[in-house]
């Protein structure tokens, strides 16, 4: 029996090594030094339906949040990453934001597409952009809550649809699958040595505020 279990364990690890999510997690953790943790994922809800793997039947972000392990367990340790995704090859990939890791600014998907078009016309350089069917996240350099508070206090108005993912937060990374759909790179990280380049949060927020207040009719370019 022990020999059979051992063979099953080795097979599970070999299968996990082929997992695109494991490869992505290893790139984040070992090459870029971004702390990652597996999300709770989805489970069968009967028939063809899929529901969140957590105990909450009304979960607002099915599959796409930490549960066990918790977010504080996020790590860049290769052995831990291999163990997690070796056992759960389809677990969503979560980036723990803040500290020395990237932070993010997110907005609704429709507004995100319009914002990127505005940024391109204005010549604003962006880093990686994560897209889900519902929200897009623009990764930025790490910032503290104090830095963010000072930045926002300087603005006359900030779109209420923006969310800020800093210390204690997270972003679901590609190629995860959650209850809202597939996660993908709208703007992939630049494939160069070292960590991907990231803009400062002030650059992104200032551009988003300008995009949201510069429509010819006085309305918002980020309306959705």
PDB file of C-alpha atoms in Angstrom:
ATOM      1  CA  UNK A   1       0.000   0.000   0.000  1.00  0.00           C
ATOM      2  CA  UNK A   2       2.814   2.397   0.876  1.00  0.00           C
ATOM      3  CA  UNK A   3       4.491   1.689  -2.467  1.00  0.00           C
ATOM      4  CA  UNK A   4       1.248   2.410  -4.336  1.00  0.00           C
ATOM      5  CA  UNK A   5       0.765   5.696  -2.488  1.00  0.00           C
ATOM      6  CA  UNK A   6       4.351   6.621  -3.269  1.00  0.00           C
ATOM      7  CA  UNK A   7       3.808   6.002  -6.975  1.00  0.00           C
ATOM      8  CA  UNK A   8       0.626   8.074  -6.911  1.00  0.00           C
ATOM      9  CA  UNK A   9       2.484  10.908  -5.196  1.00  0.00           C
ATOM     10  CA  UNK A  10       5.258  10.894  -7.799  1.00  0.00           C
ATOM     11  CA  UNK A  11       2.700  10.841 -10.609  1.00  0.00           C
ATOM     12  CA  UNK A  12       0.901  13.828  -9.041  1.00  0.00           C
ATOM     13  CA  UNK A  13       4.140  15.801  -8.844  1.00  0.00           C
ATOM     14  CA  UNK A  14       5.073  14.964 -12.442  1.00  0.00           C
ATOM     15  CA  UNK A  15       1.646  16.040 -13.624  1.00  0.00           C
ATOM     16  CA  UNK A  16       1.908  19.253 -11.586  1.00  0.00           C
ATOM     17  CA  UNK A  17       5.288  20.017 -13.169  1.00  0.00           C
ATOM     18  CA  UNK A  18       3.495  20.267 -16.526  1.00  0.00           C
ATOM     19  CA  UNK A  19       0.912  22.664 -15.129  1.00  0.00           C
ATOM     20  CA  UNK A  20       0.961  26.093 -16.812  1.00  0.00           C
ATOM     21  CA  UNK A  21      -0.005  27.552 -13.441  1.00  0.00           C
ATOM     22  CA  UNK A  22       3.024  25.986 -11.777  1.00  0.00           C
ATOM     23  CA  UNK A  23       5.289  27.388 -14.470  1.00  0.00           C
ATOM     24  CA  UNK A  24       3.754  30.833 -14.048  1.00  0.00           C
ATOM     25  CA  UNK A  25       4.017  30.618 -10.257  1.00  0.00           C
ATOM     26  CA  UNK A  26       7.691  29.634 -10.459  1.00  0.00           C
ATOM     27  CA  UNK A  27       8.426  32.519 -12.820  1.00  0.00           C
ATOM     28  CA  UNK A  28       6.791  34.977 -10.432  1.00  0.00           C
ATOM     29  CA  UNK A  29       8.370  33.568  -7.295  1.00  0.00           C
ATOM     30  CA  UNK A  30      11.877  32.640  -8.386  1.00  0.00           C
ATOM     31  CA  UNK A  31      12.653  34.948 -11.326  1.00  0.00           C
ATOM     32  CA  UNK A  32      10.759  38.066 -10.288  1.00  0.00           C
ATOM     33  CA  UNK A  33      10.678  37.544  -6.493  1.00  0.00           C
ATOM     34  CA  UNK A  34       6.938  38.186  -6.354  1.00  0.00           C
ATOM     35  CA  UNK A  35       5.329  36.365  -3.381  1.00  0.00           C
ATOM     36  CA  UNK A  36       2.548  34.051  -4.509  1.00  0.00           C
ATOM     37  CA  UNK A  37      -0.039  31.764  -2.941  1.00  0.00           C
ATOM     38  CA  UNK A  38      -2.669  29.437  -4.473  1.00  0.00           C
ATOM     39  CA  UNK A  39      -6.271  30.602  -4.512  1.00  0.00           C
ATOM     40  CA  UNK A  40      -9.128  28.498  -3.214  1.00  0.00           C
ATOM     41  CA  UNK A  41     -10.248  27.492  -6.715  1.00  0.00           C
ATOM     42  CA  UNK A  42     -13.553  26.076  -7.914  1.00  0.00           C
ATOM     43  CA  UNK A  43     -15.406  22.844  -7.192  1.00  0.00           C
ATOM     44  CA  UNK A  44     -18.368  21.093  -8.739  1.00  0.00           C
ATOM     45  CA  UNK A  45     -21.685  22.505  -7.627  1.00  0.00           C
ATOM     46  CA  UNK A  46     -23.793  19.773  -9.193  1.00  0.00           C
ATOM     47  CA  UNK A  47     -24.343  19.156 -12.861  1.00  0.00           C
ATOM     48  CA  UNK A  48     -22.085  21.401 -14.929  1.00  0.00           C
ATOM     49  CA  UNK A  49     -22.029  24.252 -12.453  1.00  0.00           C
ATOM     50  CA  UNK A  50     -18.868  25.313 -10.661  1.00  0.00           C
ATOM     51  CA  UNK A  51     -18.865  27.106  -7.324  1.00  0.00           C
ATOM     52  CA  UNK A  52     -16.211  28.505  -5.015  1.00  0.00           C
ATOM     53  CA  UNK A  53     -14.187  25.988  -3.038  1.00  0.00           C
ATOM     54  CA  UNK A  54     -14.708  27.984   0.168  1.00  0.00           C
ATOM     55  CA  UNK A  55     -17.617  27.328   2.590  1.00  0.00           C
ATOM     56  CA  UNK A  56     -19.487  30.532   1.635  1.00  0.00           C
ATOM     57  CA  UNK A  57     -22.331  29.638  -0.797  1.00  0.00           C
ATOM     58  CA  UNK A  58     -22.705  33.350  -1.667  1.00  0.00           C
ATOM     59  CA  UNK A  59     -18.997  33.998  -2.276  1.00  0.00           C
ATOM     60  CA  UNK A  60     -18.569  37.261  -4.203  1.00  0.00           C
ATOM     61  CA  UNK A  61     -15.300  36.230  -5.884  1.00  0.00           C
ATOM     62  CA  UNK A  62     -15.698  32.469  -6.476  1.00  0.00           C
ATOM     63  CA  UNK A  63     -12.377  30.694  -6.773  1.00  0.00           C
ATOM     64  CA  UNK A  64     -10.344  33.868  -6.920  1.00  0.00           C
ATOM     65  CA  UNK A  65      -9.354  34.474  -3.317  1.00  0.00           C
ATOM     66  CA  UNK A  66      -7.034  32.937  -0.698  1.00  0.00           C
ATOM     67  CA  UNK A  67      -8.468  30.514   1.832  1.00  0.00           C
ATOM     68  CA  UNK A  68      -6.144  27.656   2.803  1.00  0.00           C
ATOM     69  CA  UNK A  69      -3.317  28.614   2.768  1.00  0.00           C
ATOM     70  CA  UNK A  70      -4.068  32.158   3.853  1.00  0.00           C
ATOM     71  CA  UNK A  71      -2.635  35.218   2.132  1.00  0.00           C
ATOM     72  CA  UNK A  72       0.041  35.663   4.802  1.00  0.00           C
ATOM     73  CA  UNK A  73       1.573  32.360   3.623  1.00  0.00           C
ATOM     74  CA  UNK A  74       2.538  33.910   0.249  1.00  0.00           C
ATOM     75  CA  UNK A  75       6.165  33.132  -0.530  1.00  0.00           C
ATOM     76  CA  UNK A  76       8.932  33.188  -3.108  1.00  0.00           C
ATOM     77  CA  UNK A  77      10.287  29.818  -1.909  1.00  0.00           C
ATOM     78  CA  UNK A  78      10.576  27.440  -4.864  1.00  0.00           C
ATOM     79  CA  UNK A  79      10.025  24.275  -2.833  1.00  0.00           C
ATOM     80  CA  UNK A  80       6.815  25.599  -1.309  1.00  0.00           C
ATOM     81  CA  UNK A  81       5.518  26.763  -4.691  1.00  0.00           C
ATOM     82  CA  UNK A  82       6.240  23.351  -6.242  1.00  0.00           C
ATOM     83  CA  UNK A  83       4.514  21.603  -3.356  1.00  0.00           C
ATOM     84  CA  UNK A  84       1.394  23.777  -3.558  1.00  0.00           C
ATOM     85  CA  UNK A  85       0.847  23.476  -7.309  1.00  0.00           C
ATOM     86  CA  UNK A  86       2.166  19.927  -7.414  1.00  0.00           C
ATOM     87  CA  UNK A  87      -0.818  18.988  -5.254  1.00  0.00           C
ATOM     88  CA  UNK A  88      -3.259  21.447  -6.848  1.00  0.00           C
ATOM     89  CA  UNK A  89      -2.197  22.023 -10.472  1.00  0.00           C
ATOM     90  CA  UNK A  90      -5.311  24.046 -11.322  1.00  0.00           C
ATOM     91  CA  UNK A  91      -5.250  26.360  -8.286  1.00  0.00           C
ATOM     92  CA  UNK A  92      -5.509  30.052  -9.242  1.00  0.00           C
ATOM     93  CA  UNK A  93      -2.283  32.041  -8.944  1.00  0.00           C
ATOM     94  CA  UNK A  94      -2.485  34.941  -6.485  1.00  0.00           C
ATOM     95  CA  UNK A  95       0.099  37.706  -6.152  1.00  0.00           C
ATOM     96  CA  UNK A  96       0.322  39.126  -2.620  1.00  0.00           C
ATOM     97  CA  UNK A  97       0.625  42.861  -3.248  1.00  0.00           C
ATOM     98  CA  UNK A  98       2.583  45.392  -1.235  1.00  0.00           C
ATOM     99  CA  UNK A  99       5.837  45.334   0.668  1.00  0.00           C
ATOM    100  CA  UNK A 100       8.536  44.712  -1.942  1.00  0.00           C
ATOM    101  CA  UNK A 101       6.006  43.203  -4.372  1.00  0.00           C
ATOM    102  CA  UNK A 102       4.021  45.058  -7.031  1.00  0.00           C
ATOM    103  CA  UNK A 103       0.835  46.856  -6.086  1.00  0.00           C
ATOM    104  CA  UNK A 104      -2.064  47.463  -8.457  1.00  0.00           C
ATOM    105  CA  UNK A 105      -4.847  49.814  -9.478  1.00  0.00           C
ATOM    106  CA  UNK A 106      -7.936  48.089 -10.885  1.00  0.00           C
ATOM    107  CA  UNK A 107     -11.071  49.291 -12.636  1.00  0.00           C
ATOM    108  CA  UNK A 108     -14.030  47.757 -14.499  1.00  0.00           C
ATOM    109  CA  UNK A 109     -13.088  45.946 -17.701  1.00  0.00           C
ATOM    110  CA  UNK A 110     -14.899  48.301 -20.101  1.00  0.00           C
ATOM    111  CA  UNK A 111     -13.364  51.340 -18.438  1.00  0.00           C
ATOM    112  CA  UNK A 112      -9.989  49.592 -18.440  1.00  0.00           C
ATOM    113  CA  UNK A 113     -10.024  49.134 -22.208  1.00  0.00           C
ATOM    114  CA  UNK A 114     -10.873  52.811 -22.692  1.00  0.00           C
ATOM    115  CA  UNK A 115      -8.193  53.870 -20.232  1.00  0.00           C
ATOM    116  CA  UNK A 116      -5.492  51.902 -22.051  1.00  0.00           C
ATOM    117  CA  UNK A 117      -6.498  53.481 -25.349  1.00  0.00           C
ATOM    118  CA  UNK A 118      -6.230  56.920 -23.723  1.00  0.00           C
ATOM    119  CA  UNK A 119      -2.825  56.054 -22.229  1.00  0.00           C
ATOM    120  CA  UNK A 120      -1.526  54.966 -25.623  1.00  0.00           C
ATOM    121  CA  UNK A 121      -2.663  58.200 -27.270  1.00  0.00           C
ATOM    122  CA  UNK A 122      -1.140  60.248 -24.451  1.00  0.00           C
ATOM    123  CA  UNK A 123       2.151  58.346 -24.552  1.00  0.00           C
ATOM    124  CA  UNK A 124       1.836  57.079 -20.964  1.00  0.00           C
ATOM    125  CA  UNK A 125       4.016  54.007 -20.462  1.00  0.00           C
ATOM    126  CA  UNK A 126       2.338  51.109 -18.671  1.00  0.00           C
ATOM    127  CA  UNK A 127       3.667  47.945 -17.102  1.00  0.00           C
ATOM    128  CA  UNK A 128       1.843  44.600 -16.980  1.00  0.00           C
ATOM    129  CA  UNK A 129      -1.956  44.720 -17.171  1.00  0.00           C
ATOM    130  CA  UNK A 130      -4.043  41.787 -15.939  1.00  0.00           C
ATOM    131  CA  UNK A 131      -7.466  41.316 -17.522  1.00  0.00           C
ATOM    132  CA  UNK A 132     -10.484  39.372 -16.306  1.00  0.00           C
ATOM    133  CA  UNK A 133     -13.975  39.512 -17.839  1.00  0.00           C
ATOM    134  CA  UNK A 134     -15.021  41.950 -15.101  1.00  0.00           C
ATOM    135  CA  UNK A 135     -11.959  43.993 -14.037  1.00  0.00           C
ATOM    136  CA  UNK A 136      -8.540  45.003 -15.327  1.00  0.00           C
ATOM    137  CA  UNK A 137      -5.585  45.519 -12.972  1.00  0.00           C
ATOM    138  CA  UNK A 138      -2.647  47.784 -13.775  1.00  0.00           C
ATOM    139  CA  UNK A 139       0.448  46.662 -11.873  1.00  0.00           C
ATOM    140  CA  UNK A 140       2.541  49.462 -10.385  1.00  0.00           C
ATOM    141  CA  UNK A 141       5.580  49.908  -8.176  1.00  0.00           C
ATOM    142  CA  UNK A 142       5.072  49.137  -4.470  1.00  0.00           C
ATOM    143  CA  UNK A 143       3.508  51.955  -2.480  1.00  0.00           C
ATOM    144  CA  UNK A 144       2.583  52.427   1.172  1.00  0.00           C
ATOM    145  CA  UNK A 145      -0.854  53.413   2.454  1.00  0.00           C
ATOM    146  CA  UNK A 146       0.651  56.748   3.467  1.00  0.00           C
ATOM    147  CA  UNK A 147       1.942  57.336  -0.067  1.00  0.00           C
ATOM    148  CA  UNK A 148      -1.442  56.445  -1.534  1.00  0.00           C
ATOM    149  CA  UNK A 149      -3.319  58.644   0.911  1.00  0.00           C
ATOM    150  CA  UNK A 150      -1.133  61.640   0.096  1.00  0.00           C
ATOM    151  CA  UNK A 151      -1.536  61.036  -3.628  1.00  0.00           C
ATOM    152  CA  UNK A 152      -5.320  60.791  -3.470  1.00  0.00           C
ATOM    153  CA  UNK A 153      -5.593  63.870  -1.239  1.00  0.00           C
ATOM    154  CA  UNK A 154      -3.972  65.907  -4.021  1.00  0.00           C
ATOM    155  CA  UNK A 155      -6.726  65.004  -6.487  1.00  0.00           C
ATOM    156  CA  UNK A 156      -9.885  67.081  -6.825  1.00  0.00           C
ATOM    157  CA  UNK A 157     -11.786  63.938  -7.779  1.00  0.00           C
ATOM    158  CA  UNK A 158     -11.001  60.251  -8.196  1.00  0.00           C
ATOM    159  CA  UNK A 159     -13.240  57.762 -10.067  1.00  0.00           C
ATOM    160  CA  UNK A 160     -15.173  55.756  -7.493  1.00  0.00           C
ATOM    161  CA  UNK A 161     -14.771  52.607  -9.609  1.00  0.00           C
ATOM    162  CA  UNK A 162     -11.020  52.442  -8.888  1.00  0.00           C
ATOM    163  CA  UNK A 163      -9.708  49.899  -6.403  1.00  0.00           C
ATOM    164  CA  UNK A 164      -6.243  49.936  -4.902  1.00  0.00           C
ATOM    165  CA  UNK A 165      -4.377  46.725  -4.131  1.00  0.00           C
ATOM    166  CA  UNK A 166      -1.560  47.473  -1.716  1.00  0.00           C
ATOM    167  CA  UNK A 167      -0.230  45.957   1.487  1.00  0.00           C
ATOM    168  CA  UNK A 168      -2.465  43.068   2.573  1.00  0.00           C
ATOM    169  CA  UNK A 169      -4.140  42.804  -0.833  1.00  0.00           C
ATOM    170  CA  UNK A 170      -3.792  40.489  -3.801  1.00  0.00           C
ATOM    171  CA  UNK A 171      -4.296  40.211  -7.551  1.00  0.00           C
ATOM    172  CA  UNK A 172      -5.183  37.046  -9.463  1.00  0.00           C
ATOM    173  CA  UNK A 173      -2.592  36.416 -12.188  1.00  0.00           C
ATOM    174  CA  UNK A 174      -2.758  34.498 -15.503  1.00  0.00           C
ATOM    175  CA  UNK A 175      -3.404  31.794 -16.493  1.00  0.00           C
ATOM    176  CA  UNK A 176      -5.849  31.340 -13.601  1.00  0.00           C
ATOM    177  CA  UNK A 177      -9.476  30.339 -14.023  1.00  0.00           C
ATOM    178  CA  UNK A 178     -12.012  31.748 -11.561  1.00  0.00           C
ATOM    179  CA  UNK A 179     -15.773  31.945 -11.345  1.00  0.00           C
ATOM    180  CA  UNK A 180     -15.751  35.113 -13.449  1.00  0.00           C
ATOM    181  CA  UNK A 181     -13.734  33.464 -16.222  1.00  0.00           C
ATOM    182  CA  UNK A 182     -10.199  33.188 -17.561  1.00  0.00           C
ATOM    183  CA  UNK A 183      -7.489  35.574 -16.360  1.00  0.00           C
ATOM    184  CA  UNK A 184      -5.094  36.794 -19.068  1.00  0.00           C
ATOM    185  CA  UNK A 185      -2.405  39.367 -19.761  1.00  0.00           C
ATOM    186  CA  UNK A 186      -3.781  42.356 -21.659  1.00  0.00           C
ATOM    187  CA  UNK A 187      -0.248  43.792 -21.501  1.00  0.00           C
ATOM    188  CA  UNK A 188       2.229  41.010 -20.648  1.00  0.00           C
ATOM    189  CA  UNK A 189       5.357  41.632 -18.550  1.00  0.00           C
ATOM    190  CA  UNK A 190       8.395  42.533 -20.627  1.00  0.00           C
ATOM    191  CA  UNK A 191      10.540  39.411 -21.035  1.00  0.00           C
ATOM    192  CA  UNK A 192      13.870  40.768 -19.915  1.00  0.00           C
ATOM    193  CA  UNK A 193      16.338  39.820 -17.206  1.00  0.00           C
ATOM    194  CA  UNK A 194      15.272  40.733 -13.692  1.00  0.00           C
ATOM    195  CA  UNK A 195      11.855  41.878 -12.627  1.00  0.00           C
ATOM    196  CA  UNK A 196       9.331  43.349 -15.059  1.00  0.00           C
ATOM    197  CA  UNK A 197       9.332  47.140 -15.279  1.00  0.00           C
ATOM    198  CA  UNK A 198       6.537  48.872 -13.336  1.00  0.00           C
ATOM    199  CA  UNK A 199       5.285  52.472 -13.424  1.00  0.00           C
ATOM    200  CA  UNK A 200       4.788  54.589 -10.316  1.00  0.00           C
ATOM    201  CA  UNK A 201       1.273  54.659  -8.909  1.00  0.00           C
ATOM    202  CA  UNK A 202       1.171  58.472  -9.238  1.00  0.00           C
ATOM    203  CA  UNK A 203       1.717  58.196 -12.996  1.00  0.00           C
ATOM    204  CA  UNK A 204      -1.183  55.771 -13.367  1.00  0.00           C
ATOM    205  CA  UNK A 205      -3.595  57.597 -11.028  1.00  0.00           C
ATOM    206  CA  UNK A 206      -2.901  61.010 -12.569  1.00  0.00           C
ATOM    207  CA  UNK A 207      -3.499  59.600 -16.044  1.00  0.00           C
ATOM    208  CA  UNK A 208      -6.689  57.846 -14.946  1.00  0.00           C
ATOM    209  CA  UNK A 209      -8.028  61.059 -13.413  1.00  0.00           C
ATOM    210  CA  UNK A 210      -7.206  62.958 -16.601  1.00  0.00           C
ATOM    211  CA  UNK A 211      -8.826  60.249 -18.724  1.00  0.00           C
ATOM    212  CA  UNK A 212     -11.953  60.359 -16.623  1.00  0.00           C
ATOM    213  CA  UNK A 213     -12.405  64.141 -16.802  1.00  0.00           C
ATOM    214  CA  UNK A 214     -11.260  65.082 -20.299  1.00  0.00           C
ATOM    215  CA  UNK A 215     -14.146  63.940 -22.489  1.00  0.00           C
ATOM    216  CA  UNK A 216     -15.220  66.659 -24.972  1.00  0.00           C
ATOM    217  CA  UNK A 217     -18.778  66.738 -23.613  1.00  0.00           C
ATOM    218  CA  UNK A 218     -17.603  67.145 -20.036  1.00  0.00           C
ATOM    219  CA  UNK A 219     -18.429  63.551 -19.220  1.00  0.00           C
ATOM    220  CA  UNK A 220     -16.092  60.733 -18.289  1.00  0.00           C
ATOM    221  CA  UNK A 221     -14.020  58.730 -20.765  1.00  0.00           C
ATOM    222  CA  UNK A 222     -14.110  55.903 -18.226  1.00  0.00           C
ATOM    223  CA  UNK A 223     -17.908  55.657 -18.114  1.00  0.00           C
ATOM    224  CA  UNK A 224     -19.147  52.103 -18.456  1.00  0.00           C
TER     225      UNK A 224
END
